[in-house]
Short mmCIF file of C-alpha atoms in Angstrom, two decimals:
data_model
loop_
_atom_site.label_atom_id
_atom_site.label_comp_id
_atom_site.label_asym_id
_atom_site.label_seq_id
_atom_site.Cartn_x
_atom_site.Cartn_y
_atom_site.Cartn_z
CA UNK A 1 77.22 136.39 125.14
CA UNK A 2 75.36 133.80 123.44
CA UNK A 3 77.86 131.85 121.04
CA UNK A 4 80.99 132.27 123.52
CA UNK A 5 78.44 130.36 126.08
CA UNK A 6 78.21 128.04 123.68
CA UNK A 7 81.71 127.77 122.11
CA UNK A 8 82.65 127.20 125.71
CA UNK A 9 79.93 124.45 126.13
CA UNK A 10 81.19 122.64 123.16
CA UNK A 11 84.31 120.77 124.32
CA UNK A 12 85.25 117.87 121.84
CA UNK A 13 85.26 114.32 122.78
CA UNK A 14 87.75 112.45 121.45
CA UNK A 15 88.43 111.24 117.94
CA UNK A 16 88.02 107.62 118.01
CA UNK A 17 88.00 105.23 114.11
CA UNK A 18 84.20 104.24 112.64
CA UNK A 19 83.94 102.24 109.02
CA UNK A 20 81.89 104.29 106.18
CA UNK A 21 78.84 102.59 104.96
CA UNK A 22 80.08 102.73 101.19
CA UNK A 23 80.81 99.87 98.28
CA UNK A 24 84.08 98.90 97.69
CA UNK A 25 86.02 98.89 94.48
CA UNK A 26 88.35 96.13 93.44
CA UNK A 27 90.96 98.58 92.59
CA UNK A 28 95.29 98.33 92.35
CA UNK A 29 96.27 100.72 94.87
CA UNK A 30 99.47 102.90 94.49
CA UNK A 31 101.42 103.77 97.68
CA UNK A 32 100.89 107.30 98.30
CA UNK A 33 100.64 107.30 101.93
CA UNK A 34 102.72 106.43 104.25
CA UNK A 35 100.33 103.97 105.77
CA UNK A 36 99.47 101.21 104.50
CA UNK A 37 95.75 101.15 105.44
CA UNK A 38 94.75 104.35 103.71
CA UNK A 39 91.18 105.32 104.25
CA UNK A 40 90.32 106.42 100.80
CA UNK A 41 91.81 103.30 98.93
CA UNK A 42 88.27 101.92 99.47
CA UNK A 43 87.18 103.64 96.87
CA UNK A 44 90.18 105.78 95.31
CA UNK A 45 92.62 104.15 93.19
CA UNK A 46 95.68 107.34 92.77
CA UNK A 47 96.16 106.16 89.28
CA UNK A 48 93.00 107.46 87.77
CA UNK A 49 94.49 110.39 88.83
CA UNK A 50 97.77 110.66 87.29
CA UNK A 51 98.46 112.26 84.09
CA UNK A 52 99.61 114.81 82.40
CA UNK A 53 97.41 117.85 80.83
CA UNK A 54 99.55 119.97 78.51
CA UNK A 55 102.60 119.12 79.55
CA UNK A 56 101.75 119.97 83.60
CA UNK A 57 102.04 116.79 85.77
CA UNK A 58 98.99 115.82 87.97
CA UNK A 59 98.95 113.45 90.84
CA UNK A 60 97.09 112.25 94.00
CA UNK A 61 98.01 113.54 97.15
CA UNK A 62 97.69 112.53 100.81
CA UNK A 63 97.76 114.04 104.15
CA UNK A 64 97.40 112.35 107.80
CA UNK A 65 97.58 113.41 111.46
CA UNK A 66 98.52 111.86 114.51
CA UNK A 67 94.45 110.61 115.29
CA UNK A 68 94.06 108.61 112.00
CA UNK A 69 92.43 112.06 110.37
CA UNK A 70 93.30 111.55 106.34
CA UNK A 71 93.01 114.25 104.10
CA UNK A 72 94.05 113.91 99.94
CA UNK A 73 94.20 116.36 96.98
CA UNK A 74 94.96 116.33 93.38
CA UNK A 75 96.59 119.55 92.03
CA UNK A 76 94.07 120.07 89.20
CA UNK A 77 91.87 122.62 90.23
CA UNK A 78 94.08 121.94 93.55
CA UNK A 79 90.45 119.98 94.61
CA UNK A 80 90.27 118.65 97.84
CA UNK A 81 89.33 115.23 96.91
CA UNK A 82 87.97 113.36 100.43
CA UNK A 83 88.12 113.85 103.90
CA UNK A 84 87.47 111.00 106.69
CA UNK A 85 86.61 112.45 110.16
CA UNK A 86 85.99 110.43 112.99
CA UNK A 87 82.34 110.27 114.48
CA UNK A 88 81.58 109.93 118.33
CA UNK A 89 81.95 106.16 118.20
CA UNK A 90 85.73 106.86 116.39
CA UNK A 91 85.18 105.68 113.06
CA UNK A 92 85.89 107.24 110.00
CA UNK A 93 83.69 108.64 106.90
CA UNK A 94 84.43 110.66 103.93
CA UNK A 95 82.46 113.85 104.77
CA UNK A 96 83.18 116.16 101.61
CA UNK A 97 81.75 115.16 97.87
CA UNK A 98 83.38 114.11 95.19
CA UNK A 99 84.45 111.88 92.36
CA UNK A 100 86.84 109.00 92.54
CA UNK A 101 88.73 109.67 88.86
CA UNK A 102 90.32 113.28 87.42
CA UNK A 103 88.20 112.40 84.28
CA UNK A 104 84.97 113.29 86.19
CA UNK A 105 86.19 116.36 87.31
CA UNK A 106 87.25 117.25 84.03
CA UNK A 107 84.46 116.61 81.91
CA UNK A 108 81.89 118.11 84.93
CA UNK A 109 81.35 121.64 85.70
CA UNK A 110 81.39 121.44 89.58
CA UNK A 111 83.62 123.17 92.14
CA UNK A 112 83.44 120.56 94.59
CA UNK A 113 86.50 120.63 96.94
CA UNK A 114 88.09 123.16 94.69
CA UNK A 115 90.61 126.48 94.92
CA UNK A 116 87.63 129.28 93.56
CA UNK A 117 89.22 132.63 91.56
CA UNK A 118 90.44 134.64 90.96
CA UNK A 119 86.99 135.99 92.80
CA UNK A 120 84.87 133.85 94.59
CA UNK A 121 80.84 134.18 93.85
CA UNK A 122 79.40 136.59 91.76
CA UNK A 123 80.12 139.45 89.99
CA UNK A 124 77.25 141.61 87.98
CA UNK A 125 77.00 141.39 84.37
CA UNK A 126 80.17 140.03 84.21
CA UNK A 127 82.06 143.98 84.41
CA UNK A 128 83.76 146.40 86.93
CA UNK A 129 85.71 149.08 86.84
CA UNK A 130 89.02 149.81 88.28
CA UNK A 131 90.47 153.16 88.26
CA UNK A 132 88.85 154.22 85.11
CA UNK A 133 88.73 151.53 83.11
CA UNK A 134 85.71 149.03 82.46
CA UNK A 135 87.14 145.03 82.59
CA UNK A 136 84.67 142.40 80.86
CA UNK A 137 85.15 139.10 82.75
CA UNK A 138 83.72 135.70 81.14
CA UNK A 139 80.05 135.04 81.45
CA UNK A 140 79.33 131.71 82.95
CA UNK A 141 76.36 132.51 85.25
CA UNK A 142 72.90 133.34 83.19
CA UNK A 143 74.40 136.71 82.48
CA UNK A 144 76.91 137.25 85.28
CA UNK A 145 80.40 135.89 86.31
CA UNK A 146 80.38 133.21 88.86
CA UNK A 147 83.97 131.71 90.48
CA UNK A 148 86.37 133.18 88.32
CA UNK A 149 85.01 132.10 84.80
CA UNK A 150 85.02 129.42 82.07
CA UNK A 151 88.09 128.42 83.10
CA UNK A 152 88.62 129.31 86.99
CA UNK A 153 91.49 128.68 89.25
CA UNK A 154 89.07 124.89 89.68
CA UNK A 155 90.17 124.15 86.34
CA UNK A 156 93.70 124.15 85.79
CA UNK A 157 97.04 122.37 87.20
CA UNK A 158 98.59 123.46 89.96
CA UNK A 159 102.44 123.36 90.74
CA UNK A 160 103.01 121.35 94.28
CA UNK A 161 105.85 123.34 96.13
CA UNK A 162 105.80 121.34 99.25
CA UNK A 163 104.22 117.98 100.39
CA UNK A 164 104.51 116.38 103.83
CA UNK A 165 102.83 113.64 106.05
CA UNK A 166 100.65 117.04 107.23
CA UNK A 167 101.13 119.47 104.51
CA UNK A 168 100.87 120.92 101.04
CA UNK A 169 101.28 123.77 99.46
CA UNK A 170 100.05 124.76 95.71
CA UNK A 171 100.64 128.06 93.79
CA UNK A 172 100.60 129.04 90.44
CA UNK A 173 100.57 132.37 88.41
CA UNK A 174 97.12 133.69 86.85
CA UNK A 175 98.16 135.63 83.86
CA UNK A 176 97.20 139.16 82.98
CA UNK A 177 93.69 139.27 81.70
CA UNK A 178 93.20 135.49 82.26
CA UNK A 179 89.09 135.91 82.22
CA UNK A 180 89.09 138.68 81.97
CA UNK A 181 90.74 140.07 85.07
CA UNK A 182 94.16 142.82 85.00
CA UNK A 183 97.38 141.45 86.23
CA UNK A 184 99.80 139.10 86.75
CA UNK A 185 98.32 137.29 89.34
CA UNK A 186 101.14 135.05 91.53
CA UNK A 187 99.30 132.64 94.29
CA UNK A 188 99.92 129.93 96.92
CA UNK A 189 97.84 128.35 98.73
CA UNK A 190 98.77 125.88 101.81
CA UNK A 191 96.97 123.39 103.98
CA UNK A 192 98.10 122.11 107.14
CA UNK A 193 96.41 118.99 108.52
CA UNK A 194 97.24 119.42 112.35
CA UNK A 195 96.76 116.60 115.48
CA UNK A 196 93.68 118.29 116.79
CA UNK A 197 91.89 117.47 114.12
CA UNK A 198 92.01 120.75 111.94
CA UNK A 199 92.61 122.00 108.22
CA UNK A 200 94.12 124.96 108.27
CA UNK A 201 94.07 126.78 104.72
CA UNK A 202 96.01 129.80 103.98
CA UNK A 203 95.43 132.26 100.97
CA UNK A 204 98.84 134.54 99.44
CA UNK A 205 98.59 136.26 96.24
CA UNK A 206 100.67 139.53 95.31
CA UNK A 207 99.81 141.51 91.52
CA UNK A 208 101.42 143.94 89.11
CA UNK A 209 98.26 145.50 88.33
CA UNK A 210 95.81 146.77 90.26
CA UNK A 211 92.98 144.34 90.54
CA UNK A 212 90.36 142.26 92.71
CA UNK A 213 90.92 139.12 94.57
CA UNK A 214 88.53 137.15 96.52
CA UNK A 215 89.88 133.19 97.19
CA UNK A 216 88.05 130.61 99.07
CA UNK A 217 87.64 126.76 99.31
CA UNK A 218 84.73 125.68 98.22
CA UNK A 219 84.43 121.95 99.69
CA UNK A 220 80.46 120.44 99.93
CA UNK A 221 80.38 118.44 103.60
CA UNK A 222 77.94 115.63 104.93
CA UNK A 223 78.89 114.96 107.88
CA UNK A 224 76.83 111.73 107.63
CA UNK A 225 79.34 110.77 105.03
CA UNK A 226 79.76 111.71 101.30
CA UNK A 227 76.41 110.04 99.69
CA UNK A 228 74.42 109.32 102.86
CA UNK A 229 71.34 111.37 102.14
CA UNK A 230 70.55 114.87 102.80
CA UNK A 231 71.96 117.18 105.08
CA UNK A 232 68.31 118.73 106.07
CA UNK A 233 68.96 117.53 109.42
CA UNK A 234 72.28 119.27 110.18
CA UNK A 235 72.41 121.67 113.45
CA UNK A 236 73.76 124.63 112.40
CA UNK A 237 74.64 127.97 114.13
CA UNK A 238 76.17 131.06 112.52
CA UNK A 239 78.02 133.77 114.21
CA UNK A 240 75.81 136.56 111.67
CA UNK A 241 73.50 139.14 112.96
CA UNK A 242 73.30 140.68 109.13
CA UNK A 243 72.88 138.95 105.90
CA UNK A 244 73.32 140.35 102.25
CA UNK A 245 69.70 139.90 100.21
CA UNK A 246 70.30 139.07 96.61
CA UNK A 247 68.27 139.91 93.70
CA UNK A 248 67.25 136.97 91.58
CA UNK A 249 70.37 136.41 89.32
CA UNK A 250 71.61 136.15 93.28
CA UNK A 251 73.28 139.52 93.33
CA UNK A 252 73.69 141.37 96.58
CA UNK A 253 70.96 144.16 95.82
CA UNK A 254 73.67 146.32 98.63
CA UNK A 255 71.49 145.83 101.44
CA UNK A 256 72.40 144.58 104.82
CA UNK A 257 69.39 142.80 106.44
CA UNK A 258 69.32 141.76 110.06
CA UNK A 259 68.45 138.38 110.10
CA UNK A 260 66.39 139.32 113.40
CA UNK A 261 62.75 137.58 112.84
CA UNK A 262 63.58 136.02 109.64
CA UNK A 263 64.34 132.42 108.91
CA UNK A 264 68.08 133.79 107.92
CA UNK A 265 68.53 133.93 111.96
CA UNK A 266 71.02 131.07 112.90
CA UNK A 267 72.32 132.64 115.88
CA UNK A 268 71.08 129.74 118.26
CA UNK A 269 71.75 126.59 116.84
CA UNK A 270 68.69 124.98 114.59
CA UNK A 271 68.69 122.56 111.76
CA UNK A 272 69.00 123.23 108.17
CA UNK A 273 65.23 122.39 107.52
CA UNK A 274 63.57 124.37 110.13
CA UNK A 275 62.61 127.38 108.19
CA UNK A 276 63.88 126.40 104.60
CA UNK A 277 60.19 126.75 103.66
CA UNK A 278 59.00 129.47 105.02
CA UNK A 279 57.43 131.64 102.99
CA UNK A 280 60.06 134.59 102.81
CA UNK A 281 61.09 136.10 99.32
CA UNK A 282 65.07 135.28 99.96
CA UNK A 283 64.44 131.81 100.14
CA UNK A 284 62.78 131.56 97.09
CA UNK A 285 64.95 133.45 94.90
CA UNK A 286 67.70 131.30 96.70
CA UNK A 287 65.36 128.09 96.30
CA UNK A 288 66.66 127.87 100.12
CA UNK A 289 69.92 128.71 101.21
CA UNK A 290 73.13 130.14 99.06
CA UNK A 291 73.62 133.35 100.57
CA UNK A 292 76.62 135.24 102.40
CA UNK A 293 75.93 136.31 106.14
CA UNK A 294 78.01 139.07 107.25
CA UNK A 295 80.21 137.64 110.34
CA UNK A 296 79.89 139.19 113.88
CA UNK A 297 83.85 140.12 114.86
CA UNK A 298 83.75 138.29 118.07
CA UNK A 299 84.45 135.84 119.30
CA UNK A 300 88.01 134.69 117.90
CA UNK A 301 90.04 131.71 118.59
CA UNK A 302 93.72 131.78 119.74
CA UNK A 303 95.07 132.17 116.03
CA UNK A 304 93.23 135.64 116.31
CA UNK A 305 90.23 133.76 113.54
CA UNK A 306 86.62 134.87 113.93
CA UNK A 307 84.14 132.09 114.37
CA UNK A 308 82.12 132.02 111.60
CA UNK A 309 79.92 128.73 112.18
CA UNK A 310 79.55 125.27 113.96
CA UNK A 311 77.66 122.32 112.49
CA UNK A 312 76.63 119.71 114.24
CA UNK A 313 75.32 116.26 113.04
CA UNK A 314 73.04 114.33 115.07
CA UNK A 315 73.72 110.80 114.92
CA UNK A 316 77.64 110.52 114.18
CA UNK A 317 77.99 113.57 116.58
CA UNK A 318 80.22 114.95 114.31
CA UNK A 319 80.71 118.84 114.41
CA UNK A 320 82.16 121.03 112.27
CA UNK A 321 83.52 124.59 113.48
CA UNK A 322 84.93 127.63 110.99
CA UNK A 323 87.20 129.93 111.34
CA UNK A 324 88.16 132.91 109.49
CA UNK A 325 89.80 135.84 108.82
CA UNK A 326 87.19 137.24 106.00
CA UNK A 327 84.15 139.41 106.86
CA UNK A 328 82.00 136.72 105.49
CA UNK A 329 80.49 133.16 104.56
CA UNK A 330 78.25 132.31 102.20
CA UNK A 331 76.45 129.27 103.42
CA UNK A 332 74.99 126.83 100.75
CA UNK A 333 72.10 124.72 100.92
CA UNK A 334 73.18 122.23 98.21
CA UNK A 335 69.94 123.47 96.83
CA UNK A 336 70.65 122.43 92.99
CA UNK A 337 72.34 119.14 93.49
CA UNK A 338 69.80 116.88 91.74
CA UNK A 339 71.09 113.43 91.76
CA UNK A 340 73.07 113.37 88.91
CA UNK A 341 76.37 113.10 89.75
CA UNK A 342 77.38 109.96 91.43
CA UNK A 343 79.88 110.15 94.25
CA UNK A 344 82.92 108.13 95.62
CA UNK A 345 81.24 105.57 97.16
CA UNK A 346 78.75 105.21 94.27
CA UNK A 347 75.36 106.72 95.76
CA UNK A 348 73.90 109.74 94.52
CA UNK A 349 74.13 113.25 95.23
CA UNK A 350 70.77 114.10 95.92
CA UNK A 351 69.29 117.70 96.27
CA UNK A 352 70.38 119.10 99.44
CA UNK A 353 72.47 116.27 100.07
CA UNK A 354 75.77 118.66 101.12
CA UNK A 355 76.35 121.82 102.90
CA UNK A 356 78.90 124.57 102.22
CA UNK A 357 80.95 127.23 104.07
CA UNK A 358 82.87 129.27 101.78
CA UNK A 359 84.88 132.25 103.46
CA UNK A 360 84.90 135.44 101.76
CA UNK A 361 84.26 139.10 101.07
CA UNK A 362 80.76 139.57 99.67
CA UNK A 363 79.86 139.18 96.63
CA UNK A 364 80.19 141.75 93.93
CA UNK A 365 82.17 144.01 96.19
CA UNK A 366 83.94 145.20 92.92
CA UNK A 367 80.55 147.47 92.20
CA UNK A 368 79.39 147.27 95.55
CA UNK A 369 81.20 150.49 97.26
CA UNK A 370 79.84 150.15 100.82
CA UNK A 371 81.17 146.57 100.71
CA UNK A 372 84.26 145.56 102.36
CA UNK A 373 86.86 146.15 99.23
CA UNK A 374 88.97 143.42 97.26
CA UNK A 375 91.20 145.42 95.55
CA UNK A 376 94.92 144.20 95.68
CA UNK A 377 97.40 146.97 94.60
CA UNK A 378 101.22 145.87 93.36
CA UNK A 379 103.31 145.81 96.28
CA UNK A 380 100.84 144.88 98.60
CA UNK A 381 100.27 141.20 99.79
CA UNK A 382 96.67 139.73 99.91
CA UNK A 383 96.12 137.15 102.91
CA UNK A 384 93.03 134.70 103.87
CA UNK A 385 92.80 132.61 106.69
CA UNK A 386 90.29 129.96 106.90
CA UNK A 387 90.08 126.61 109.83
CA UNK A 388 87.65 124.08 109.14
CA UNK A 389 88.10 121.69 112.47
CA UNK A 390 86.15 119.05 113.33
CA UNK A 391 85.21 117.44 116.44
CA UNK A 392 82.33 115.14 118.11
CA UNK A 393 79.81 116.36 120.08
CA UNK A 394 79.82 114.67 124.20
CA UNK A 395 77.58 111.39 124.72
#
């Protein structure tokens, strides 16, 4: 098979430490690692992030491995704040978007790095029904629901239950009918930095009422480094044979394409520009990519995780490999970044200047009823499993 040949082919090099081409900030730095040469103090001071917003507590977080990987959070909207990754040379960048204050993230409507619910993507018109009943969730999408409302699970504090050099873990309860959705909703999510250079994330959530769950991370990458331009250039292979078409509020129309003969077809690895303007109707509604490909269930990794995608970026050599335990990804183009928001490091983020790889069920499974289902029951336990681990490709 194709992608195992290649999985097999791709054995990482070894992470080595590279400086980021970014502007410094003459900025007091708190001690929140246990190193003293923290990547991100370059451009991160912790104490625009401390404060308190009614009455919860919120503060910077950092997590490190054994190869100089560094990984840091703040627990509003439990946002996964930057990420430095060695290249093939072994120096570090910052390869996920974002701002260096909490005040930016506030007053911005952006998921980047963020927790998304209580459903990931979109649901139609904003309304599904569950055992009889119609529920009207919050509009925030032209006229459909998109991440879990106004006020998603990106906007709000999050409780830290555990923090080590490797690890945190966040949770907090979603009350009944918060946007819209039935239930008591009690989550945690964890992350686990480990010393092969992974981030393990791992979804729990349990409900009083029946209702629909769909969690995923929703961090923007570059592997050039946050900032550096677009990611147009970025190798990328998915392990899809079928995509989900959308209509033009990008709603699944309930079709399962095969991405055979289409420019949807990532199955042997091509860059991110190769096809984006072909003249197909999908790409135009999605003004290139933003759509979920439906995963093949082989192969897995050793955790029992389907691959799901490898990205691979040609001059750092870094790559990017997902794992999963959900039936799908939606893959994002960065198509309606438009330079607006300025980063960390203080450039741009241009159009098409990040990538995502959010792991989920499709979108609008709740009325979709040949999708994969998201219903959670009481007494049952809903679980996601997601590895983003990075590596560099061999000189």
């Amino acid at each position: 098979m194709k992608i195992i040949k290649l999985l097999i082919a791709c054995s990482l090099a070894s992470a080595i430490s590279i400086s980021c081409n970014q502007k410094k900030k003459e900025k007091m730095t708190e001690s929140v690692s246990k190193t003293p040469s923290a990547k991100y103090a370059q451009n991160i001071n912790p104490a625009d992030f401390t404060t308190t917003i009614e009455g919860d507590s919120v503060k910077f977080f950092v997590l490190t491995n054994a190869n100089g990987m560094e990984v840091t959070f703040t627990n509003y909207g439990q946002r996964l704040v930057s990420l430095y990754a060695p290249d093939k040379n072994g120096k570090f960048d910052d390869v996920v978007l974002g701002f260096d204050n909490l005040k930016d993230y506030r007053a911005k409507k952006n998921f980047f790095g963020a927790v998304i619910g209580r459903y990931g993507n979109r649901i139609a018109k904003g309304k599904f029904s569950l055992d009889g009943k119609t529920y009207d969730l919050a509009i925030n999408n032209n006229e459909n629901h998109l991440h879990g409302g106004l006020v998603g699970f990106e906007s709000v504090v999050w409780k830290v239950d555990d923090h080590t050099d490797n690890s945190i873990s966040f949770s907090r309860v979603s009350p009944d009918m918060e946007e819209g959705y039935p239930g008591n909703l009690e989550v945690t999510v964890s992350y686990v930095l480990t010393d092969d250079n992974a981030l393990r994330i791992s979804y729990e959530a349990k409900t009083d009422k029946p209702t629909y769950v769909n969690l995923t991370n929703h961090s923007f990458f570059n592997l050039k480094g946050e900032g550096e331009g677009t990611v147009n250039d970025h190798v990328v292979l998915l392990n899809a044979d079928k995509f989900t078409p959308v209509d033009n509020g990008l709603i699944p129309t309930g079709e399962i394409m095969n991405v055979e003969d289409t420019p949807f077809d990532f199955r042997a690895p091509k860059t991110i520009e190769k096809d984006i303007n072909a003249d197909f109707e999908q790409l135009k509604i999605g003004k290139g990519y933003d759509h979920n490909f439906v995963l093949n269930e082989e192969p897995k990794n050793n955790e029992g995780l389907t691959f799901a995608a490898r990205v691979v970026e040609p001059n750092s050599g870094r790559t990017l490999e997902v794992y999963t335990s959900e039936p799908g990804v939606q893959f994002y183009g960065g198509n309606f970044l438009d330079g607006s928001d300025i980063g960390k490091s203080g450039n741009p983020y241009v159009r098409r200047g990040s990538f995502c790889l959010e792991t989920q069920h499709f979108p609008d499974s709740p009325n979709q009823p040949d999708f994969p289902s998201t219903r959670l029951n009481p007494g049952e336990t809903y679980t996601s499993y997601c590895t983003y681990k990075f590596g560099v490709t061999e000189n």
